[in-house]
mmCIF file with all atom_site columns, C-alpha atoms and ligand atoms in Angstrom:
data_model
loop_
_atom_site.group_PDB
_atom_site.id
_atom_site.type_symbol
_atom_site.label_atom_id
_atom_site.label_alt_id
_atom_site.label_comp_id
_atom_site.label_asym_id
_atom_site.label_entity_id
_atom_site.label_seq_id
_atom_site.pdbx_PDB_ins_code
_atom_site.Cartn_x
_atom_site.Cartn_y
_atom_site.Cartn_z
_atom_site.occupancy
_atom_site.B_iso_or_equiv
_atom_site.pdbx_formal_charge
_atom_site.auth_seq_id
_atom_site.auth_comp_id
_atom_site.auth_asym_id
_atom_site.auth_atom_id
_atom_site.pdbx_PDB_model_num
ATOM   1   C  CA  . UNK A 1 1   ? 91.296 -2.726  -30.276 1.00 0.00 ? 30  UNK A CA  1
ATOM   2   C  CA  . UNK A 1 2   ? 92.814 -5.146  -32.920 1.00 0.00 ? 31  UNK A CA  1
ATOM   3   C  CA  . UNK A 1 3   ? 95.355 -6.001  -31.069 1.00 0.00 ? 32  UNK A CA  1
ATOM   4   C  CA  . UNK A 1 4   ? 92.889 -7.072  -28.227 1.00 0.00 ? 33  UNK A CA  1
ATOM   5   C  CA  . UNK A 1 5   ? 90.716 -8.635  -30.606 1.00 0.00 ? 34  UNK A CA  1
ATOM   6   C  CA  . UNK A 1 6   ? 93.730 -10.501 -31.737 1.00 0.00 ? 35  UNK A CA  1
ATOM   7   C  CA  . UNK A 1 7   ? 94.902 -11.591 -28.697 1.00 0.00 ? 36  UNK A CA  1
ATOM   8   C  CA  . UNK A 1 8   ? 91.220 -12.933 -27.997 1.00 0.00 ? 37  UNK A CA  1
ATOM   9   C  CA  . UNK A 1 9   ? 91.128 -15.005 -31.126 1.00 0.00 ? 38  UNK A CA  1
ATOM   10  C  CA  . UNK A 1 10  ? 94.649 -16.790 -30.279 1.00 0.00 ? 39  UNK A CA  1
ATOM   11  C  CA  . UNK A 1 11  ? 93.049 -17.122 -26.352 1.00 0.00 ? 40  UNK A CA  1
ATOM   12  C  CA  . UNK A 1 12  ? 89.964 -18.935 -27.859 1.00 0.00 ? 41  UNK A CA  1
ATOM   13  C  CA  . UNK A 1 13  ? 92.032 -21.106 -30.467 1.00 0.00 ? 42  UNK A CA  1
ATOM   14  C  CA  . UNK A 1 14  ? 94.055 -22.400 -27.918 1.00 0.00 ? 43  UNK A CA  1
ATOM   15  C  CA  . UNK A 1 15  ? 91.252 -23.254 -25.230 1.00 0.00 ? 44  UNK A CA  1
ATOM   16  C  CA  . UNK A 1 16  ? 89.385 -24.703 -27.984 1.00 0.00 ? 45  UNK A CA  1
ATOM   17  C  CA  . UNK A 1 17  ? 92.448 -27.022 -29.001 1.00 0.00 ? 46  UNK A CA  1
ATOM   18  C  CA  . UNK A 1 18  ? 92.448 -27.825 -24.997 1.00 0.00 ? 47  UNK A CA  1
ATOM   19  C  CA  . UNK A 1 19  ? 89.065 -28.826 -25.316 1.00 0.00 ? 48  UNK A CA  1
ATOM   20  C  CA  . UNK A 1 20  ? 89.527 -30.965 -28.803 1.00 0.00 ? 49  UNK A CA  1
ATOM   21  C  CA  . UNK A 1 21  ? 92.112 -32.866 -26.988 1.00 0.00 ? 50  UNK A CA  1
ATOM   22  C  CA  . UNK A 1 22  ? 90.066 -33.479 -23.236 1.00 0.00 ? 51  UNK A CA  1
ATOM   23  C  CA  . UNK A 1 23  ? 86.519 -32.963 -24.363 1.00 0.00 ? 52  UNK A CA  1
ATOM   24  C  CA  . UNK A 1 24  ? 85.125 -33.860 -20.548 1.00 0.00 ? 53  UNK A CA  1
ATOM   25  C  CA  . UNK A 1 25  ? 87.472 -31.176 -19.185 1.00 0.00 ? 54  UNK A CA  1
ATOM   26  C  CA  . UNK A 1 26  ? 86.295 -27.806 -17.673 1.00 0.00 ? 55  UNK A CA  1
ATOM   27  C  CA  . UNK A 1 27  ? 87.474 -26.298 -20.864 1.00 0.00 ? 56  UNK A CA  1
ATOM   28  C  CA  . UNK A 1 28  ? 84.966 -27.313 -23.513 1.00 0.00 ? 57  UNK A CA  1
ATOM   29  C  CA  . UNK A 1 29  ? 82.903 -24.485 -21.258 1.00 0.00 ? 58  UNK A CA  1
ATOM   30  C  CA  . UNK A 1 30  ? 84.960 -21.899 -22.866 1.00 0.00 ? 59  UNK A CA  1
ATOM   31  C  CA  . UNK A 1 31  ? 83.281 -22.048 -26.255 1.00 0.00 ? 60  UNK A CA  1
ATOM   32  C  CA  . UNK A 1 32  ? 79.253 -21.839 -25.081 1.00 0.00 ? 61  UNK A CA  1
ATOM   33  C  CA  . UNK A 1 33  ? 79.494 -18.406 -23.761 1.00 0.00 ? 62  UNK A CA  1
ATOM   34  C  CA  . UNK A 1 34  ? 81.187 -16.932 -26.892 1.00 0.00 ? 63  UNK A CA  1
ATOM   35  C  CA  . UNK A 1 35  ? 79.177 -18.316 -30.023 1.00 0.00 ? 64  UNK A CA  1
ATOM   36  C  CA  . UNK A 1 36  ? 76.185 -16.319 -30.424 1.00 0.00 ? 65  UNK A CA  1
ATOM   37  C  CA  . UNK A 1 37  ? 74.777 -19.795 -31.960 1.00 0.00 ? 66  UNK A CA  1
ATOM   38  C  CA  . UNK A 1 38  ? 74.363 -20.788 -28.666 1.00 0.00 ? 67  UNK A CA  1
ATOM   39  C  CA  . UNK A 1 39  ? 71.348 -17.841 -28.027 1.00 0.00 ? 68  UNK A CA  1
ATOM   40  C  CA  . UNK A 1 40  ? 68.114 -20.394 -27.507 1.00 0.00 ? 69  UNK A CA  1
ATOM   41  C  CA  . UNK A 1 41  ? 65.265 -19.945 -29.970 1.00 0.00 ? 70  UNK A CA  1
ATOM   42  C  CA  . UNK A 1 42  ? 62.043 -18.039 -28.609 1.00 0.00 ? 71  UNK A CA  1
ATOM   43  C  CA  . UNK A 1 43  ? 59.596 -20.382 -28.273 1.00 0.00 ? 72  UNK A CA  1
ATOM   44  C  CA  . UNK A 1 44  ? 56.671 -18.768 -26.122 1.00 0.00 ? 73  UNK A CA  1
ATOM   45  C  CA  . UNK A 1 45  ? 55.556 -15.024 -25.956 1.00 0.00 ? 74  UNK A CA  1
ATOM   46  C  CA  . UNK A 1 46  ? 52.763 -12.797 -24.206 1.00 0.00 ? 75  UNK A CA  1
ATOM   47  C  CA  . UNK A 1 47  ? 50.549 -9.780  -25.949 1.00 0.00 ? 76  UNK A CA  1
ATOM   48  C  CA  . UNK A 1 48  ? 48.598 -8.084  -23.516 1.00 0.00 ? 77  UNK A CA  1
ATOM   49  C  CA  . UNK A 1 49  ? 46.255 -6.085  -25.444 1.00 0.00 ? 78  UNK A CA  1
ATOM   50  C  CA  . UNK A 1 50  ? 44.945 -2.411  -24.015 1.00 0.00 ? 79  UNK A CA  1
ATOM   51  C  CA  . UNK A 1 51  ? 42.007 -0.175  -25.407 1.00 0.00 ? 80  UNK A CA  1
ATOM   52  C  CA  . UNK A 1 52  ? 42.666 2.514   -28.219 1.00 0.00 ? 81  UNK A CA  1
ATOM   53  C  CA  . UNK A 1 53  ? 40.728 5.368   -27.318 1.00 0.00 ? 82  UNK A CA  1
ATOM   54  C  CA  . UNK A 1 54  ? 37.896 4.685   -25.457 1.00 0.00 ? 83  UNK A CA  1
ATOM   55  C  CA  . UNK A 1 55  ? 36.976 1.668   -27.392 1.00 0.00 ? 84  UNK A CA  1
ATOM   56  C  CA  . UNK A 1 56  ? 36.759 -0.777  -24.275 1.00 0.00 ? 85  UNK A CA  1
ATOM   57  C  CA  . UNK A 1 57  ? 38.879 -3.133  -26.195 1.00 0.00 ? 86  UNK A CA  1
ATOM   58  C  CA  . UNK A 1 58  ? 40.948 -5.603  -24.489 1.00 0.00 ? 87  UNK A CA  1
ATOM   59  C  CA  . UNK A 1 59  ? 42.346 -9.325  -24.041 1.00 0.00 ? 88  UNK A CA  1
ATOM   60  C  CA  . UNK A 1 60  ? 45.536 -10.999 -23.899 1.00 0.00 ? 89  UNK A CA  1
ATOM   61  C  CA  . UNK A 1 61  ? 47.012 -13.692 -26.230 1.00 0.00 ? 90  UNK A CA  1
ATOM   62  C  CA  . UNK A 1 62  ? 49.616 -16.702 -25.986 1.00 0.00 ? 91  UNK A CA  1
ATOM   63  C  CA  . UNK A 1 63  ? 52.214 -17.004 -28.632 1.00 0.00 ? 92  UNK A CA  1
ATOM   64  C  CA  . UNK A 1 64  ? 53.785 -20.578 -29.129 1.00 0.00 ? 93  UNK A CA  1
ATOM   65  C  CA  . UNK A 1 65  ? 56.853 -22.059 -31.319 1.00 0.00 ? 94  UNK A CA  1
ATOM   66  C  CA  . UNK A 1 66  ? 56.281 -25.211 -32.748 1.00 0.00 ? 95  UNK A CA  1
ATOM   67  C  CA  . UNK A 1 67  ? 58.570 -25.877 -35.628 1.00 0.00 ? 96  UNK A CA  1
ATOM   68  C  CA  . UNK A 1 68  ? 57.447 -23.317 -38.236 1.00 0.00 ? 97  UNK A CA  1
ATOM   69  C  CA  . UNK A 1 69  ? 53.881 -23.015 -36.736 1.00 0.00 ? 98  UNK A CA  1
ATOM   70  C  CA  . UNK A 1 70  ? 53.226 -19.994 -34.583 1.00 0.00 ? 99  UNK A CA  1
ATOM   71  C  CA  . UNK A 1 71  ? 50.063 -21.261 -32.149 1.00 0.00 ? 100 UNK A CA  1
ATOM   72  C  CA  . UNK A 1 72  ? 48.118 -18.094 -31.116 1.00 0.00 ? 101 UNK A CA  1
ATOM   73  C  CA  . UNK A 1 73  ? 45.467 -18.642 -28.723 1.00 0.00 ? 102 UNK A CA  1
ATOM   74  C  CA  . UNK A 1 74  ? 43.486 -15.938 -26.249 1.00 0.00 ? 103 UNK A CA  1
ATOM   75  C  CA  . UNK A 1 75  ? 40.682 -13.711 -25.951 1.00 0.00 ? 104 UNK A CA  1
ATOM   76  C  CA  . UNK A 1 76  ? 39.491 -10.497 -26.894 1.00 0.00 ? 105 UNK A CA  1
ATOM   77  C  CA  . UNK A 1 77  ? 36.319 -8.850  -25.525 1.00 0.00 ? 106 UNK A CA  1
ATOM   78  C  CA  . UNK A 1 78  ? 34.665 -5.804  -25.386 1.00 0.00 ? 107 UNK A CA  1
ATOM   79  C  CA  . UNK A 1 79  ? 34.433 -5.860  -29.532 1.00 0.00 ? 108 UNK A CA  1
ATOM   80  C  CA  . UNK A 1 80  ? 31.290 -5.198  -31.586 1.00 0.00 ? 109 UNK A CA  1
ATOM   81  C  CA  . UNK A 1 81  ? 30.156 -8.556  -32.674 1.00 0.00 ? 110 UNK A CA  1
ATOM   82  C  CA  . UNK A 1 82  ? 31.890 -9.813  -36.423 1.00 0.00 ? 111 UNK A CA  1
ATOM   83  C  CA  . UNK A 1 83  ? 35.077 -10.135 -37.978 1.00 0.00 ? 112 UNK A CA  1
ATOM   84  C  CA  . UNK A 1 84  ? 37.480 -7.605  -36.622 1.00 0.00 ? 113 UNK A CA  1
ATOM   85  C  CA  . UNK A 1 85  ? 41.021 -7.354  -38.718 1.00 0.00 ? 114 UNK A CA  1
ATOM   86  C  CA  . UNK A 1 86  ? 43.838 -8.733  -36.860 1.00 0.00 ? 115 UNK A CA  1
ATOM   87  C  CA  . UNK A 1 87  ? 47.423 -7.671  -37.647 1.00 0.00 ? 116 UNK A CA  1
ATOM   88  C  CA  . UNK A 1 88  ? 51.004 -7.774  -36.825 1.00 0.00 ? 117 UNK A CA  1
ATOM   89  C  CA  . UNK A 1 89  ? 51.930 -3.849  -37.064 1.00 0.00 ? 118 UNK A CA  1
ATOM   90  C  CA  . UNK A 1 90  ? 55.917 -3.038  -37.717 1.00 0.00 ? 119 UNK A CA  1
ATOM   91  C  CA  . UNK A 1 91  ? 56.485 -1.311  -34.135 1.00 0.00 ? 120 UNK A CA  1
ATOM   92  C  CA  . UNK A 1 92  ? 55.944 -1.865  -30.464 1.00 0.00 ? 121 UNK A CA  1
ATOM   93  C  CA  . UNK A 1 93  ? 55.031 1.894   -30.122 1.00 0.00 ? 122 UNK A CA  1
ATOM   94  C  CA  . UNK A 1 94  ? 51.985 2.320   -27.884 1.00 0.00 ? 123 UNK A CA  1
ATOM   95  C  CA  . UNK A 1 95  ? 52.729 5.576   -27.411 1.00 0.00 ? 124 UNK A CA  1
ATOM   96  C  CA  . UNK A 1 96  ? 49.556 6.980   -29.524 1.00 0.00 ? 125 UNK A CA  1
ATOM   97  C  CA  . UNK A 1 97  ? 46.938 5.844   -26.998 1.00 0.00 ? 126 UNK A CA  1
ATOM   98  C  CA  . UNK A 1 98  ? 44.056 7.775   -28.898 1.00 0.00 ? 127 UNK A CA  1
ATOM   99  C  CA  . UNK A 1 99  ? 44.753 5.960   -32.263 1.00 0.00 ? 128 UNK A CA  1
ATOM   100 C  CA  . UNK A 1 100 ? 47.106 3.476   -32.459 1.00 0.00 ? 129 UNK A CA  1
ATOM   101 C  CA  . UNK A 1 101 ? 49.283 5.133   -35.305 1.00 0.00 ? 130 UNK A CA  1
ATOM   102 C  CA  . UNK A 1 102 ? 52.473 5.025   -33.338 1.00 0.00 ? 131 UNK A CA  1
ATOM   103 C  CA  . UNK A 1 103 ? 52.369 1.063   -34.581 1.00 0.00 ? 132 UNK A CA  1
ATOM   104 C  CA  . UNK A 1 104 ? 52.927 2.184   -37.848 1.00 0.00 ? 133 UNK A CA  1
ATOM   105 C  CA  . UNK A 1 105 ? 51.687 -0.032  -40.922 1.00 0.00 ? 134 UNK A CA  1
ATOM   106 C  CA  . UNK A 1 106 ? 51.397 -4.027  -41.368 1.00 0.00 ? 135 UNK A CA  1
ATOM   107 C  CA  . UNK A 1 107 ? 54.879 -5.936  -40.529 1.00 0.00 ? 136 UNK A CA  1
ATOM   108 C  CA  . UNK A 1 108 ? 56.196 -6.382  -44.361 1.00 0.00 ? 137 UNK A CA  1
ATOM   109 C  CA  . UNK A 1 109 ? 59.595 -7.091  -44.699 1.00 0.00 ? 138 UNK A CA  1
ATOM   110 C  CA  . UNK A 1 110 ? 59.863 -8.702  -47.684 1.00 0.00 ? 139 UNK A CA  1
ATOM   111 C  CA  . UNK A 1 111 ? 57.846 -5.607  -49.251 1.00 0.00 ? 140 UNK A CA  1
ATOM   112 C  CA  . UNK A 1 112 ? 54.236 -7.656  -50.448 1.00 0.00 ? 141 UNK A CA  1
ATOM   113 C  CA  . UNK A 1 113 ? 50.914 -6.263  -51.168 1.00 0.00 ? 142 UNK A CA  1
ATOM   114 C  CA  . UNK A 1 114 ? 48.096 -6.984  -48.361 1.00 0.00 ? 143 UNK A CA  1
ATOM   115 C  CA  . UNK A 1 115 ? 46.948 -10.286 -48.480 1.00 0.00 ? 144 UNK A CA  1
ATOM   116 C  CA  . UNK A 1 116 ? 44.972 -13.207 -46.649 1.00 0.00 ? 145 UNK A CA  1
ATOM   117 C  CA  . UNK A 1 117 ? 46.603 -15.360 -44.279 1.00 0.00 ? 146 UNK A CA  1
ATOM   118 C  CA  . UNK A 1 118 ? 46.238 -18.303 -47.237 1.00 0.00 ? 147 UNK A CA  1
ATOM   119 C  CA  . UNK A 1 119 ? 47.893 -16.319 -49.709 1.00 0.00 ? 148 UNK A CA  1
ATOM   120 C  CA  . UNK A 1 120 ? 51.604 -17.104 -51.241 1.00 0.00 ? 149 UNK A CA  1
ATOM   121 C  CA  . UNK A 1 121 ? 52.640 -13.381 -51.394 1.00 0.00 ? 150 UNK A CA  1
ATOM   122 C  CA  . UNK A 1 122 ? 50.935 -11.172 -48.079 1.00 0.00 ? 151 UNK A CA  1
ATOM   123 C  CA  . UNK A 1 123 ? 52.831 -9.001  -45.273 1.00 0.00 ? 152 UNK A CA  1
ATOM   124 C  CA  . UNK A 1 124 ? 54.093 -11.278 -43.026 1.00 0.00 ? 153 UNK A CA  1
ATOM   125 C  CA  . UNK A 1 125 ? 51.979 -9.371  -40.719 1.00 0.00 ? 154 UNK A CA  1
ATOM   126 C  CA  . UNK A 1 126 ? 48.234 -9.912  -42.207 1.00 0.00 ? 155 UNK A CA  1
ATOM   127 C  CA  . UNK A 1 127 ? 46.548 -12.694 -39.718 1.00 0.00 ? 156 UNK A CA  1
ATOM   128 C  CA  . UNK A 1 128 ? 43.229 -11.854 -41.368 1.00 0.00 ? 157 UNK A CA  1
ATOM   129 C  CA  . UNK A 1 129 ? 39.945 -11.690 -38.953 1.00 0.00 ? 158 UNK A CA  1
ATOM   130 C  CA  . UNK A 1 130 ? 39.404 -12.147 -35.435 1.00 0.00 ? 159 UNK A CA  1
ATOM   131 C  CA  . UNK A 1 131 ? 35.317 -13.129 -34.914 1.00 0.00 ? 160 UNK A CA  1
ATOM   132 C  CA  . UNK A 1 132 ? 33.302 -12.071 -31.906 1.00 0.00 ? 161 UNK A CA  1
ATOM   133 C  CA  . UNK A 1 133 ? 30.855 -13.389 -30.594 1.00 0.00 ? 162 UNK A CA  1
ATOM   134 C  CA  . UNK A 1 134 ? 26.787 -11.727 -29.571 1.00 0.00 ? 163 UNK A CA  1
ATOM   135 C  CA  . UNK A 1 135 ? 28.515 -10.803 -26.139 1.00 0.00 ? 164 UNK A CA  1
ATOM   136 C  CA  . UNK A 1 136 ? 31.768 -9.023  -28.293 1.00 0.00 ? 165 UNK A CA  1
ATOM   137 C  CA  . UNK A 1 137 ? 33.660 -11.708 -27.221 1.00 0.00 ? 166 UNK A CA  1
ATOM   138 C  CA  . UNK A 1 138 ? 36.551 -13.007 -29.550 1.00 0.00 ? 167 UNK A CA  1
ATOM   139 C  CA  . UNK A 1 139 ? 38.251 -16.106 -28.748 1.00 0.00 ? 168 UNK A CA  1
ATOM   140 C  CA  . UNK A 1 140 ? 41.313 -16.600 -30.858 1.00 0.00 ? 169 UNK A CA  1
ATOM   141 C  CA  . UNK A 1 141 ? 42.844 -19.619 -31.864 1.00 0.00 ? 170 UNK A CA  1
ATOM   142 C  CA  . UNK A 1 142 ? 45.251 -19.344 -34.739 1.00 0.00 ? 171 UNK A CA  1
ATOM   143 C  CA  . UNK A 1 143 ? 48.116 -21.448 -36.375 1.00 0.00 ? 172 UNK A CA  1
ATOM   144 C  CA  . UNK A 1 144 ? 50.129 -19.580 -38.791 1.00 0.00 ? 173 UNK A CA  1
ATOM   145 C  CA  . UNK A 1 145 ? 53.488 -20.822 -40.261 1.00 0.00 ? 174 UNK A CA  1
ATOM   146 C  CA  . UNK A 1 146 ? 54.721 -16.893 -41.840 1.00 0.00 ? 175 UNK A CA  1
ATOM   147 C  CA  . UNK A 1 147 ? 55.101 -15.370 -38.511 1.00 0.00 ? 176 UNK A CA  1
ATOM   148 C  CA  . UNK A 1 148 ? 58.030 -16.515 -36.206 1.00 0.00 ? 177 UNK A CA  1
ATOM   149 C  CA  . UNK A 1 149 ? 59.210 -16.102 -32.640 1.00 0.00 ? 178 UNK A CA  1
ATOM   150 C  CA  . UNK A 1 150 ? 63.114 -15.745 -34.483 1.00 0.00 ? 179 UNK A CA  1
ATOM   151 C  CA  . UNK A 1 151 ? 64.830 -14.602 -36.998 1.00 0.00 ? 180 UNK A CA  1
ATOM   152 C  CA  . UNK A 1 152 ? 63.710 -11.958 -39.964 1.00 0.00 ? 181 UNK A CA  1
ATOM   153 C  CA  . UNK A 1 153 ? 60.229 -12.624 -39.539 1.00 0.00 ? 182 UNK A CA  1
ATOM   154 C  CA  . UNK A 1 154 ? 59.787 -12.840 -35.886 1.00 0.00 ? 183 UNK A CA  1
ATOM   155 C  CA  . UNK A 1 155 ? 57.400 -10.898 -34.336 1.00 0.00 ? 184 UNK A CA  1
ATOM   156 C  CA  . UNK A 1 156 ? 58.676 -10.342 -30.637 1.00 0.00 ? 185 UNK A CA  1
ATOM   157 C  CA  . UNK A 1 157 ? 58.731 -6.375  -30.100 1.00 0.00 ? 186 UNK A CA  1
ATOM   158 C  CA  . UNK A 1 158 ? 56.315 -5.823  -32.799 1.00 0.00 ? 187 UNK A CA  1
ATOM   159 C  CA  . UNK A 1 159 ? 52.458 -5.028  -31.869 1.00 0.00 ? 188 UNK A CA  1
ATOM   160 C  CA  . UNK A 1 160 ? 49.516 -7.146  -32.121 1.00 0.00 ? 189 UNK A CA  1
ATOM   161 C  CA  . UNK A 1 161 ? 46.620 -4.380  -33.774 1.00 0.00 ? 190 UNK A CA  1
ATOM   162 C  CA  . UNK A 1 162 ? 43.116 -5.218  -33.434 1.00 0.00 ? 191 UNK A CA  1
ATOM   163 C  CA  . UNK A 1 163 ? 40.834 -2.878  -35.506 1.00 0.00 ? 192 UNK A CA  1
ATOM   164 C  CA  . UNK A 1 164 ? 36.880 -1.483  -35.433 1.00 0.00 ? 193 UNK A CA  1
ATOM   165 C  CA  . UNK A 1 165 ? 36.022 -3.691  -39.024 1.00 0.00 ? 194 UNK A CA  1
ATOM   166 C  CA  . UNK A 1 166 ? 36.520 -6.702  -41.118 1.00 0.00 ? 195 UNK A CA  1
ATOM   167 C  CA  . UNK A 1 167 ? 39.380 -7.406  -43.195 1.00 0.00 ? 196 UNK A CA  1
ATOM   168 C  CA  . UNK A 1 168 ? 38.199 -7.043  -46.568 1.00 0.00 ? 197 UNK A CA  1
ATOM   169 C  CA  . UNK A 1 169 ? 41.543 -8.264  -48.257 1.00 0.00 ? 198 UNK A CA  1
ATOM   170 C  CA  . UNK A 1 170 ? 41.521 -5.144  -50.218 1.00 0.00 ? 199 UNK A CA  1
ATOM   171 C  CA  . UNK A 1 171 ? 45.006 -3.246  -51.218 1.00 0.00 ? 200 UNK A CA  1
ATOM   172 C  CA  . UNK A 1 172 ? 46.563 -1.469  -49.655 1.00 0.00 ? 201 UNK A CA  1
ATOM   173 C  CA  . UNK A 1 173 ? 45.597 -2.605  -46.281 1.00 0.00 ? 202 UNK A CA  1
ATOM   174 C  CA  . UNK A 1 174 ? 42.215 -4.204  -46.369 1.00 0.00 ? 203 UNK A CA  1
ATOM   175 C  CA  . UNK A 1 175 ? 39.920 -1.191  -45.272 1.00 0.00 ? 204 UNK A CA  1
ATOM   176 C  CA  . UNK A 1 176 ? 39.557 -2.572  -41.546 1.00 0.00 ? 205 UNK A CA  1
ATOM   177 C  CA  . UNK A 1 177 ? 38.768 0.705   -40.154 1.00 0.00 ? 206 UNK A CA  1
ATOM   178 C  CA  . UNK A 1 178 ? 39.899 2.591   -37.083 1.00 0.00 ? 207 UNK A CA  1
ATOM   179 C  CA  . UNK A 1 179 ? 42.449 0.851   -34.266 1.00 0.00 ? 208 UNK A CA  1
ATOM   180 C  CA  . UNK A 1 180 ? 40.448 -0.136  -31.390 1.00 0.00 ? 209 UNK A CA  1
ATOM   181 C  CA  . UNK A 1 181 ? 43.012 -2.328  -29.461 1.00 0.00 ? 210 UNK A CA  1
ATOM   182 C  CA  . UNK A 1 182 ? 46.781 -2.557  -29.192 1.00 0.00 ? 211 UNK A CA  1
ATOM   183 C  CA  . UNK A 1 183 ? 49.526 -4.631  -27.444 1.00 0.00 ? 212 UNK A CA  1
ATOM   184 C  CA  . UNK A 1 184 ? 53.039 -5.083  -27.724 1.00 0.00 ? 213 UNK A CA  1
ATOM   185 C  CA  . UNK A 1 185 ? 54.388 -9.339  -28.181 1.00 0.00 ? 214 UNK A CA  1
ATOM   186 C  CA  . UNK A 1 186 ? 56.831 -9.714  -25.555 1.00 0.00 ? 215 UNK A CA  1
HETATM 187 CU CU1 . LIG B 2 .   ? 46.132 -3.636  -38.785 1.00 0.00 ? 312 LIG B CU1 1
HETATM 188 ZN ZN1 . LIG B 2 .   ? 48.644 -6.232  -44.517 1.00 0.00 ? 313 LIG B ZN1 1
#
């Protein structure tokens, strides 16, 4: 193993000193395929969102990269009308189809209390309140510059969580009540 490893490292030196020295030549390909700097940044994702239970709940949303600013647009229907809390759970588990608990709690990895999307110190996953509509019709639009499509805080894999109340902002997890709708960001 370390002597293959080896033997790589010397192979790469030497096609990248090719390259250096004819940096139009066939070679310079060598180095894109083996820098994992090269993986392109997420910048679009998908969150179809299914009922929990028999709660009717369901919508799909549109995730978008723009610099630091996560663009969320969709819709959600089938809700009671009001503020319905709107989350970023830790895991992409929909395996709990009755309710929701296989998501686990809010995405936190830096280990915050619950907070509003405003706040300085919040769980990367807390995205507040989704608002229906008389006809329990939610159409979301938000632009939120904690969550990421990359790196520590991105939330591809993760589940979008929809639940039966408000967001009251409260600790530990703002008393939203019961899951009514899940989805996994893909
Ligand atoms: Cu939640
Ligand atoms: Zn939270």
């Amino acid at each position: 193993m370390i002597r293959s490893l080896s033997l790589f490292t010397a192979v790469t030196t030497m096609a990248l000193l090719v390259g250096c020295e004819n940096r139009t030549g066939p070679m310079q390909s060598m180095d894109t395929g083996t820098s994992s700097e090269d993986t392109a940044d997420v910048t679009t994702a998908v969150c179809k969102l299914e009922p929990i239970g028999e709660s009717g709940v369901e919508g799909s949303l549109e995730f978008k990269q723009d610099g630091e600013t996560v663009i969320i647009t969709g819709t959600v229907t089938g809700l009671e009308p009001g503020k319905h809390g709107f989350h970023v759970h830790q895991s992409g588990d929909l395996s709990d189809k009755q309710a929701g608990k296989s998501t686990g709690g809010h995405f936190n990895p830096d280990n915050n209390p619950h907070g509003k999307p405003s706040d300085e110190e919040r769980h990367v996953g807390d995205l507040g309140n989704i608002q229906a509509n008389d006809q329990g019709v939610a159409e979301v639009n938000i632009e939120d510059t904690v969550i990421s499509l990359n790196g520590p805080k991105s939330i591809v894999g993760r589940a979008i969580v929809i639940h039966a109340g408000e967001d009251q902002f409260t600790q530990p997890t703002g008393d939203a009540g019961a899951r009514v709708a899940f989805g996994v960001i893909e």
